[in-house]
Coordinates of C-alpha atoms in Angstrom, one line a residue:
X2 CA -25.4 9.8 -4.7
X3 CA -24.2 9.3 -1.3
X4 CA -27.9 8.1 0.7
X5 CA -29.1 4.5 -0.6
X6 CA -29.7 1.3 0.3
X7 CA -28.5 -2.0 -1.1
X8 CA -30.2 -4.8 -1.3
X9 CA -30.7 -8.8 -1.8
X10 CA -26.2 -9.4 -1.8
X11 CA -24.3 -11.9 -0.4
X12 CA -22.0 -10.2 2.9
X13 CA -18.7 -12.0 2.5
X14 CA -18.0 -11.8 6.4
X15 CA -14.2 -11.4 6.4
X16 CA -13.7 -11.9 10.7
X17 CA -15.8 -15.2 10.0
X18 CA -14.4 -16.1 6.6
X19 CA -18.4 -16.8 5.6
X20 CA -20.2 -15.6 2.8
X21 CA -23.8 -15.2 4.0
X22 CA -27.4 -14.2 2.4
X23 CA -29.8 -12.0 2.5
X24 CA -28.0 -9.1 3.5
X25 CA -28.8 -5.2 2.9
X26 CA -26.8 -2.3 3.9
X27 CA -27.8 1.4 4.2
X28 CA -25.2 4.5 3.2
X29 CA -26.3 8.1 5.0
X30 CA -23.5 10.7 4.1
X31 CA -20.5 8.7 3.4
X32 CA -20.9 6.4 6.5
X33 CA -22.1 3.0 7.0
X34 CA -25.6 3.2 9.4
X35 CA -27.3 0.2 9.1
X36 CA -26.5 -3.4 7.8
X37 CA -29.1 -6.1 8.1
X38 CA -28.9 -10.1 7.5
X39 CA -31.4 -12.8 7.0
X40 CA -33.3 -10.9 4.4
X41 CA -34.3 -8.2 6.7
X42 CA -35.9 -5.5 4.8
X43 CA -34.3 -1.9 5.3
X44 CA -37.0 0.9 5.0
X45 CA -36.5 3.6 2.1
X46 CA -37.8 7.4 2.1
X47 CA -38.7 8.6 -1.0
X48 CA -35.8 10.6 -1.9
X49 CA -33.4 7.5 -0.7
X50 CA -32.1 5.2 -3.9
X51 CA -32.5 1.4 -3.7
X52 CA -30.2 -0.7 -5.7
X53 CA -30.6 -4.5 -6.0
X54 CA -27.4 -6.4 -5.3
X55 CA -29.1 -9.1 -7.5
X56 CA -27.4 -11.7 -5.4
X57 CA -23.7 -10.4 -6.0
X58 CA -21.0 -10.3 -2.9
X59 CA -21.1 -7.3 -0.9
X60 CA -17.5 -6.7 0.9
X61 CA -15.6 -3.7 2.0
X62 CA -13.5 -1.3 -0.6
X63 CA -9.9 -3.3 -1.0
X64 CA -6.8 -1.5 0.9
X65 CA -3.6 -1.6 -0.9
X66 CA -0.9 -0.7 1.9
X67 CA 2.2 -0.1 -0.4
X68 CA 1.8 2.2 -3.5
X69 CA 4.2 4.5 -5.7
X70 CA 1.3 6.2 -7.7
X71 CA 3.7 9.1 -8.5
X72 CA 6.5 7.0 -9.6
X73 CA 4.4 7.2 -13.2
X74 CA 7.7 5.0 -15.2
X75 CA 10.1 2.2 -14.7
X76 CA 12.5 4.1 -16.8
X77 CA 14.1 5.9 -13.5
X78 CA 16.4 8.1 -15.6
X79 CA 13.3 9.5 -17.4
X80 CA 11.4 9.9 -14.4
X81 CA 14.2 12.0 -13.1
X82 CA 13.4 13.9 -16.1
X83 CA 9.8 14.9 -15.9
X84 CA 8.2 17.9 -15.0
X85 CA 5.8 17.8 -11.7
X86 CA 3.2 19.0 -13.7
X87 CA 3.6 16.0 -16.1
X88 CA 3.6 13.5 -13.3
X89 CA 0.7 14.9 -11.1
X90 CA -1.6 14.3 -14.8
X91 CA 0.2 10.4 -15.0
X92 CA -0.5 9.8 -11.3
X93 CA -4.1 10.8 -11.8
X94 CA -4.9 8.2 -14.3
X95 CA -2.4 5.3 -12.2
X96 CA -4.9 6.1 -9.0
X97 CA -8.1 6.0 -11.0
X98 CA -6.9 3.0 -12.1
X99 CA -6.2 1.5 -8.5
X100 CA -10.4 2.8 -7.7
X101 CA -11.5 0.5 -10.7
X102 CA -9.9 -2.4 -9.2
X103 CA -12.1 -1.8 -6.2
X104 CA -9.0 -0.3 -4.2
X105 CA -10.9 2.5 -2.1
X106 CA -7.6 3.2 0.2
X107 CA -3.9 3.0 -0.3
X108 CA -0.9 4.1 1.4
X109 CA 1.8 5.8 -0.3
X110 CA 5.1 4.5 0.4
X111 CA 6.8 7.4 -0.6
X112 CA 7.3 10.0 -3.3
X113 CA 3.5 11.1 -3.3
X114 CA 3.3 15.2 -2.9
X115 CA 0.4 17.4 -1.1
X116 CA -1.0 18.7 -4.7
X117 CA -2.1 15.2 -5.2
X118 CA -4.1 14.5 -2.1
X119 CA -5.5 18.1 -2.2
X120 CA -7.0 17.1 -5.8
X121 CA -8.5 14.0 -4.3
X122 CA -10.1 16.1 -1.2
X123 CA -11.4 18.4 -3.6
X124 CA -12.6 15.5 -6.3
X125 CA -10.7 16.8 -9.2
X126 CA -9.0 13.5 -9.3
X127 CA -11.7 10.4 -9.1
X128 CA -9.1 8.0 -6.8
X129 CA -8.6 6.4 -3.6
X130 CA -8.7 7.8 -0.1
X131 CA -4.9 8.2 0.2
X132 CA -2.5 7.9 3.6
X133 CA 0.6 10.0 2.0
X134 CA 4.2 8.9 3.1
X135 CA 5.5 12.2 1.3
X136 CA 9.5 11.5 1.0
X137 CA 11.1 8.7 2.2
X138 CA 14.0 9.1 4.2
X139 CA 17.5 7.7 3.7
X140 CA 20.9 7.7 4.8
X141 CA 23.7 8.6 2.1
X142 CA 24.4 5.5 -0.3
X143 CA 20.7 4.0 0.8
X144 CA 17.6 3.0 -1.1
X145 CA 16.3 6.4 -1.2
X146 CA 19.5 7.7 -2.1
X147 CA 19.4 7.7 -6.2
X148 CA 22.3 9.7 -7.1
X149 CA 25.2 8.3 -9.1
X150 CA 28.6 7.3 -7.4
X151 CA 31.6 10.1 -7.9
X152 CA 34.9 9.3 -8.1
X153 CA 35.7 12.8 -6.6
X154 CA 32.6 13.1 -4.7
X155 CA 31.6 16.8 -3.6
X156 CA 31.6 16.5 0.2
X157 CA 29.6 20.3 2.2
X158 CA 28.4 20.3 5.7
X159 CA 24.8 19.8 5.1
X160 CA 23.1 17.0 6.7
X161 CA 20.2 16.5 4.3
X162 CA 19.9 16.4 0.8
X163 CA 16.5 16.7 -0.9
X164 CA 14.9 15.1 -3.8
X165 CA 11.0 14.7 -4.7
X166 CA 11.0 11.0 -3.9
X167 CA 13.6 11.4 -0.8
X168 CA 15.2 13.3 2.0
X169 CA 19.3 11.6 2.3
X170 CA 19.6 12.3 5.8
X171 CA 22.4 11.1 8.1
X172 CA 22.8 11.3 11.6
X173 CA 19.7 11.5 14.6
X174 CA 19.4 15.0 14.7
X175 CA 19.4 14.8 10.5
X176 CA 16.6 12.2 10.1
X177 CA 14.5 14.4 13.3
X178 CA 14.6 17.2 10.8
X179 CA 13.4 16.0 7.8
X180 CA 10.7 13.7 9.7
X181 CA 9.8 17.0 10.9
X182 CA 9.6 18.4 7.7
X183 CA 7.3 16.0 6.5
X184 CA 5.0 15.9 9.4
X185 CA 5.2 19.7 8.6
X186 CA 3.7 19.3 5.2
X187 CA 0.9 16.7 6.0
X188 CA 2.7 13.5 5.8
X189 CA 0.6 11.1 7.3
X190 CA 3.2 8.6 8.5
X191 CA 6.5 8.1 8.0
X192 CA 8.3 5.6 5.8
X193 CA 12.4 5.1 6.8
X194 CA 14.6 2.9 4.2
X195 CA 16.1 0.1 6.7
X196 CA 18.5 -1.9 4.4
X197 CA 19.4 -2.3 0.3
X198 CA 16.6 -2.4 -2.0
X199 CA 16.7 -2.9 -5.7
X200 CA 15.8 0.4 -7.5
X201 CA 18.8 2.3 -6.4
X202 CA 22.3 1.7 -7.5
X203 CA 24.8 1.6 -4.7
X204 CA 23.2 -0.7 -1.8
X205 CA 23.4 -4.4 -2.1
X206 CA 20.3 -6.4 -0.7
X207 CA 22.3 -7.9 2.1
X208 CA 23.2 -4.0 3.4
X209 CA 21.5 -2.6 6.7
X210 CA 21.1 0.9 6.6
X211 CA 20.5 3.3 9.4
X212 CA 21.4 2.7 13.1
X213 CA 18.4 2.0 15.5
X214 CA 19.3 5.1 16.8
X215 CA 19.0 6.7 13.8
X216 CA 15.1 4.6 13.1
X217 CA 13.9 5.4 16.5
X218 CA 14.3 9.2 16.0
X219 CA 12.2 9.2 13.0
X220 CA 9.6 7.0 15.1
X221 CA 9.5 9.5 17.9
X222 CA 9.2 12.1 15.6
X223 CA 6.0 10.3 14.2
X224 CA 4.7 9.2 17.6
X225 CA 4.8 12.9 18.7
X226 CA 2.2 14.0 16.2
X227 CA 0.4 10.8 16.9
X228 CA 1.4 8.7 14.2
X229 CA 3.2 6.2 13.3
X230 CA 6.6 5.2 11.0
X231 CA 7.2 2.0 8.6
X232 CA 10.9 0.8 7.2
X233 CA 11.9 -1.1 4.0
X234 CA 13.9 -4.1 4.8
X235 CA 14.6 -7.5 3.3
X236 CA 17.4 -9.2 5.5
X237 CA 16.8 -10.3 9.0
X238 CA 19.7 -8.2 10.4
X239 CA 17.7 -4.6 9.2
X240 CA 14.4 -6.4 9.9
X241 CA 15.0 -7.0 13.6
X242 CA 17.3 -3.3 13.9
X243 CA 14.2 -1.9 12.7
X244 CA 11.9 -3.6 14.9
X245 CA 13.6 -3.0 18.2
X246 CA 13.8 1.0 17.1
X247 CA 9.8 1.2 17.1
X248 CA 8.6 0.5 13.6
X249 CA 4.6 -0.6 12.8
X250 CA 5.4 -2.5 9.9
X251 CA 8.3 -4.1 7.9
X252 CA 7.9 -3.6 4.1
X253 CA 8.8 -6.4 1.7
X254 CA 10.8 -8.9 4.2
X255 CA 11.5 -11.2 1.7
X256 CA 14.6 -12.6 3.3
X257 CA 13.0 -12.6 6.7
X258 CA 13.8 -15.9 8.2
X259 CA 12.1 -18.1 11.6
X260 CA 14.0 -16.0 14.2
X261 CA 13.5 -12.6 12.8
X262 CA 9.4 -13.9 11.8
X263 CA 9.3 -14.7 15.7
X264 CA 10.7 -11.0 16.7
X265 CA 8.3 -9.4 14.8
X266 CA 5.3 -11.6 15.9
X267 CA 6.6 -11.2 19.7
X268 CA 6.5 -7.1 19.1
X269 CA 3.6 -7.2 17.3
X270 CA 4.8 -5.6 14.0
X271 CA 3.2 -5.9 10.9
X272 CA 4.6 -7.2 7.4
X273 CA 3.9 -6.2 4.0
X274 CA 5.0 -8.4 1.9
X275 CA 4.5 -7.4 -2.6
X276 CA 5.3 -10.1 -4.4
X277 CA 3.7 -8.5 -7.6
X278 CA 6.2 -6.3 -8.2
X279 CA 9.0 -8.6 -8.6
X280 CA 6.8 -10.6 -10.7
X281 CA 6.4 -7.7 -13.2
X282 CA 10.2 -6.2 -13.1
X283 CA 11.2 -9.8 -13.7
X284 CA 9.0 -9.8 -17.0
X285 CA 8.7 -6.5 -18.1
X286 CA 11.8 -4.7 -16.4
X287 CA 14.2 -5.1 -19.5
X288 CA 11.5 -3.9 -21.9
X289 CA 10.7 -0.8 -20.2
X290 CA 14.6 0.3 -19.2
X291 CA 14.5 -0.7 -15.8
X292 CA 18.3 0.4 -14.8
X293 CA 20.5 -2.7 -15.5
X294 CA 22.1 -2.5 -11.8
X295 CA 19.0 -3.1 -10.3
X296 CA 17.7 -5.9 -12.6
X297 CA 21.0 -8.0 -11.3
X298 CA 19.7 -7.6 -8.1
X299 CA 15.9 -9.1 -8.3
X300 CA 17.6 -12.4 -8.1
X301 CA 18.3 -11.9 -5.0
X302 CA 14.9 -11.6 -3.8
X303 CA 12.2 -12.7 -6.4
X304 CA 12.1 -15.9 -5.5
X305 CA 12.2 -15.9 -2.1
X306 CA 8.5 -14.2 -1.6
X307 CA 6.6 -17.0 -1.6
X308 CA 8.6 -18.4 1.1
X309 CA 8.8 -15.5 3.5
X310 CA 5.1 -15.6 3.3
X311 CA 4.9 -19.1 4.8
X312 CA 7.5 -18.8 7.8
X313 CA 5.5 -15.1 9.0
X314 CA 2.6 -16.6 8.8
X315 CA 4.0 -20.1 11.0
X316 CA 5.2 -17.3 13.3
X317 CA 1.8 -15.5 13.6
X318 CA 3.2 -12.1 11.7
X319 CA 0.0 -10.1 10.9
X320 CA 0.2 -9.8 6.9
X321 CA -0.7 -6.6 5.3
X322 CA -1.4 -6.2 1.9
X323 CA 0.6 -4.5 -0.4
X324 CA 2.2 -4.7 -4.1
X325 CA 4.9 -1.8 -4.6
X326 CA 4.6 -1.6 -8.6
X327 CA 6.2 1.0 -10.8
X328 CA 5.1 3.3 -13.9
X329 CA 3.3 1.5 -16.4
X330 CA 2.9 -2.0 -14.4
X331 CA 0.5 -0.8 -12.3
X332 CA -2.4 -2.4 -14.0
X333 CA -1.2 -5.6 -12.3
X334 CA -2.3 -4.6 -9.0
X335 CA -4.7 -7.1 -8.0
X336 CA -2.3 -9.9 -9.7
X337 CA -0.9 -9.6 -6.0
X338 CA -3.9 -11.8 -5.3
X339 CA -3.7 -14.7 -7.1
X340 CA 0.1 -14.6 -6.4
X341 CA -0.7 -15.0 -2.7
X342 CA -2.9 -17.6 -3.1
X343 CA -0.2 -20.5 -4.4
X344 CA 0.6 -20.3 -0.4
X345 CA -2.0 -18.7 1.4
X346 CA -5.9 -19.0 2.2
X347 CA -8.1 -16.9 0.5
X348 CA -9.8 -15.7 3.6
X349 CA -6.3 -14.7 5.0
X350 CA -5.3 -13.1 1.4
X351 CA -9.0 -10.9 1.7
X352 CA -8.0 -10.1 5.4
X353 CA -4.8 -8.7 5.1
X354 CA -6.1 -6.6 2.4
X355 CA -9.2 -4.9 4.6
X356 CA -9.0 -5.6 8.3
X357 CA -4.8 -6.1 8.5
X358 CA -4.4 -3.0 6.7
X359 CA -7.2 -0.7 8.6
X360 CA -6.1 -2.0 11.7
X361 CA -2.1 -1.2 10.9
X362 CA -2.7 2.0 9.3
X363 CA -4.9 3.1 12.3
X364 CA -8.3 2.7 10.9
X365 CA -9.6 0.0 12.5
X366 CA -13.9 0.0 13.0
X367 CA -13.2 3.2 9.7
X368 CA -11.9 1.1 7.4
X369 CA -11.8 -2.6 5.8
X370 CA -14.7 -3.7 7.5
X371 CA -18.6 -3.3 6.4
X372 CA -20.1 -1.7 9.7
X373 CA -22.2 1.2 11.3
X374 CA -19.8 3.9 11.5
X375 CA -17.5 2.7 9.0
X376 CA -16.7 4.6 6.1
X377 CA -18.7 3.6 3.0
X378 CA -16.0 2.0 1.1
X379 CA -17.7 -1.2 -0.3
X380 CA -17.8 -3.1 -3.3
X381 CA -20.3 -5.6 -5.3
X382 CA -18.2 -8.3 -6.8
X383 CA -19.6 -10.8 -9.3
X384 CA -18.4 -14.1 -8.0
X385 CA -17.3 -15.3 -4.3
X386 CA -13.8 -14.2 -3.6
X387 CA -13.8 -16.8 -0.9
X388 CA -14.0 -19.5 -3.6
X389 CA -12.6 -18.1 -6.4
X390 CA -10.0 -15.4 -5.2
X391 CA -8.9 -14.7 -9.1
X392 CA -12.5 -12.9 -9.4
X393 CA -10.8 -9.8 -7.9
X394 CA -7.6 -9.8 -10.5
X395 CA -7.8 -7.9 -13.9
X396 CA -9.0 -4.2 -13.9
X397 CA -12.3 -4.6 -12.1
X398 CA -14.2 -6.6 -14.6
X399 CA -15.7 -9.1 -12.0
X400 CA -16.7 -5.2 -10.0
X401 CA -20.5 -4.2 -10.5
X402 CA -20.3 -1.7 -8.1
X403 CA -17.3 0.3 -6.6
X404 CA -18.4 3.3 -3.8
X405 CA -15.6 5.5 -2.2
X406 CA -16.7 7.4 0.8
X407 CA -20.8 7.1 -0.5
X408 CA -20.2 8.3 -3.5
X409 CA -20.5 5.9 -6.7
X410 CA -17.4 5.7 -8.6
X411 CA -18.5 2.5 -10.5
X412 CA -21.8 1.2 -11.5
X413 CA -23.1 -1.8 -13.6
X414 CA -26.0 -2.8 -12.0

């Protein structure tokens, strides 16, 4: 079904932070082309569906901006171990999972290959619309850099060395190349590993990777096919490097403190924080053989989210959405709300998970928003999100409706 009309909901009003009534909306071919308030009636043809809202909230399809669908375990050392074909089956089921929970778009921040978004194009996989990152790149001894330390390390002249999560890259001319490469392949931005990260075994949190020379040659390489790239980084030193070298957003941040909140706000660059995936390493990380090394290093930055969330947003950092989770946490997606909330506005939370995200990701008017024009991501949520932001956590229970692109992926009216 991709032509109906929707009637008698609530339109939560994200801009206005209102829930209002009365409101219709009509879906022609995947697009948004009418949308109608103060119980104004929208006319049906015969062959056009009508489906009664029954006085649920109407709002747009959810947009999670940091995803690892095809990182399918925590167990690293087993993942390194699976065939693709094994993990292209495990990242179907993660992303149909992530369309239950009313997430109609997501960004891959890396490790996602071409096979996957084919499938979804062609609808042999029932997901998200996905933005795909393809690898990551890193220098030697980064975050995308997973191999173990030597003690007589085989040194060769090559520049780049190439993994299915990551090209380790070194040197401007090195990171040009493989940016190229995955423009080449239909990357559809860039993501560039600006300082230590906790999954991999040989950076420390505190360590800035990559000189700005280095950044800004994989962010001219993006700009040049008219797109954009994104870094990792949690300590103000590689926040602010990666800034002044060009980057749209900052991933994670958790460090980030009032000067380098300021920087960002001044240049206009986004911040995704994910405070759900520390959340889940901390409880489940042990259980399900997270490496050891990189448990020792959530410390450093688990309980510092909350915080970093409060001084971006005193310094008027635009906050995307995100949540970063790994393997067989990902059913605690939409936990990322209810985390948020302990510091933040539910109106802001809803935001930076439709409008932020469309308008960082360059879909602004496409995506996030409920609009003629607009893609026909929407959903029908049981509840007021506004008032109760929890009704969106679970695994889409509180979701009577879920449409991707005009077609139906959930139903329950």
């Amino acid at each position: 079904m991709t032509d109906f009309i929707i009637r008698n909901a609530y339109l939560l009003d994200i801009a206005a932070a209102e829930r209002r009534g009365g409101a219709s909306i009509r879906v022609e071919a995947g697009k948004v082309v009418e949308l109608a308030e103060d119980g104004k009636a929208l006319t049906a043809g015969a062959d056009v569906a009508v489906l009664d809202a029954g006085g649920r909230t109407l709002t747009p399809g959810l947009i999670d901006a940091h995803v690892h669908a095809a990182i399918t375990t925590m167990d690293l050392a087993a993942m390194g171990r699976r065939q693709t074909s094994w993990i292209a089956i495990e990242t179907k089921f993660i992303l149909e999972g992530m369309l239950r929970r009313g997430f109609t778009t997501v960004r891959d921040a890396g490790g996602m290959d071409p096979g996957i978004t084919n499938a979804l194009d062609r609808g042999l996989v029932k997901g998200p619309r996905v933005f795909r990152s393809g690898r990551v790149i890193s220098q030697t001894g980064g975050h995308g850099d997973s191999s173990g330390v030597s003690q007589h390390p085989q040194l060769c002249a090559c520049d780049i060395k190439s993994s299915a999560f990551s090209h380790v890259a070194d040197g401007v001319d090195a990171v040009r190349k493989a940016v190229r490469e995955e423009l080449k392949a239909g990357a559809h931005q860039i993501k560039v590993m600006a300082g230590g990260g906790v999954a991999t075994p040989s950076d420390p949190i505190d360590m800035v990777q990559y000189t700005e020379a280095e950044i800004r040659a994989a962010v001219e390489e993006a700009a040049a096919r008219r797109t954009y790239a994104f870094a990792h980084a949690y300590i103000p030193e590689a926040i602010e490097r990666a800034v002044r070298a060009g980057v749209r957003s900052i991933e994670h941040g958790n460090l980030i403190d009032e000067a380098s909140a300021k920087f960002m706000a001044q240049q206009g660059c986004y911040l995704v924080p994910t405070l759900v995936t520390y959340d889940q390493i901390a409880e489940f990380g042990k259980k399900l053989r997270f490496p050891s090394e990189s448990l020792k290093k959530l410390d450093d930055v688990f309980g510092a989210g909350l915080g970093a969330l409060e001084i971006a947003r005193r310094a008027g950092v635009k906050m995307g959405f995100g949540t970063d989770l790994l393997g067989e946490t990902h059913p605690a997606q939409s936990k990322e709300f209810v985390l948020r909330a302990q510091v933040l506005p539910a109106a802001e939370i809803l935001a930076s998970a439709t409008l932020v995200n469309a308008e960082m990701m360059g879909q602004a008017g496409k995506l996030g928003v409920l609009a003629p024009g607009a893609h026909a991501d929407l959903l029908l949520v049981d509840g007021d999100p506004l008032a109760d932001i929890s009704v969106l956590n679970g695994q889409g229970e509180r979701l009577d409706l879920i449409v991707r692109g005009g077609e139906i992926a959930v139903n329950r009216l």
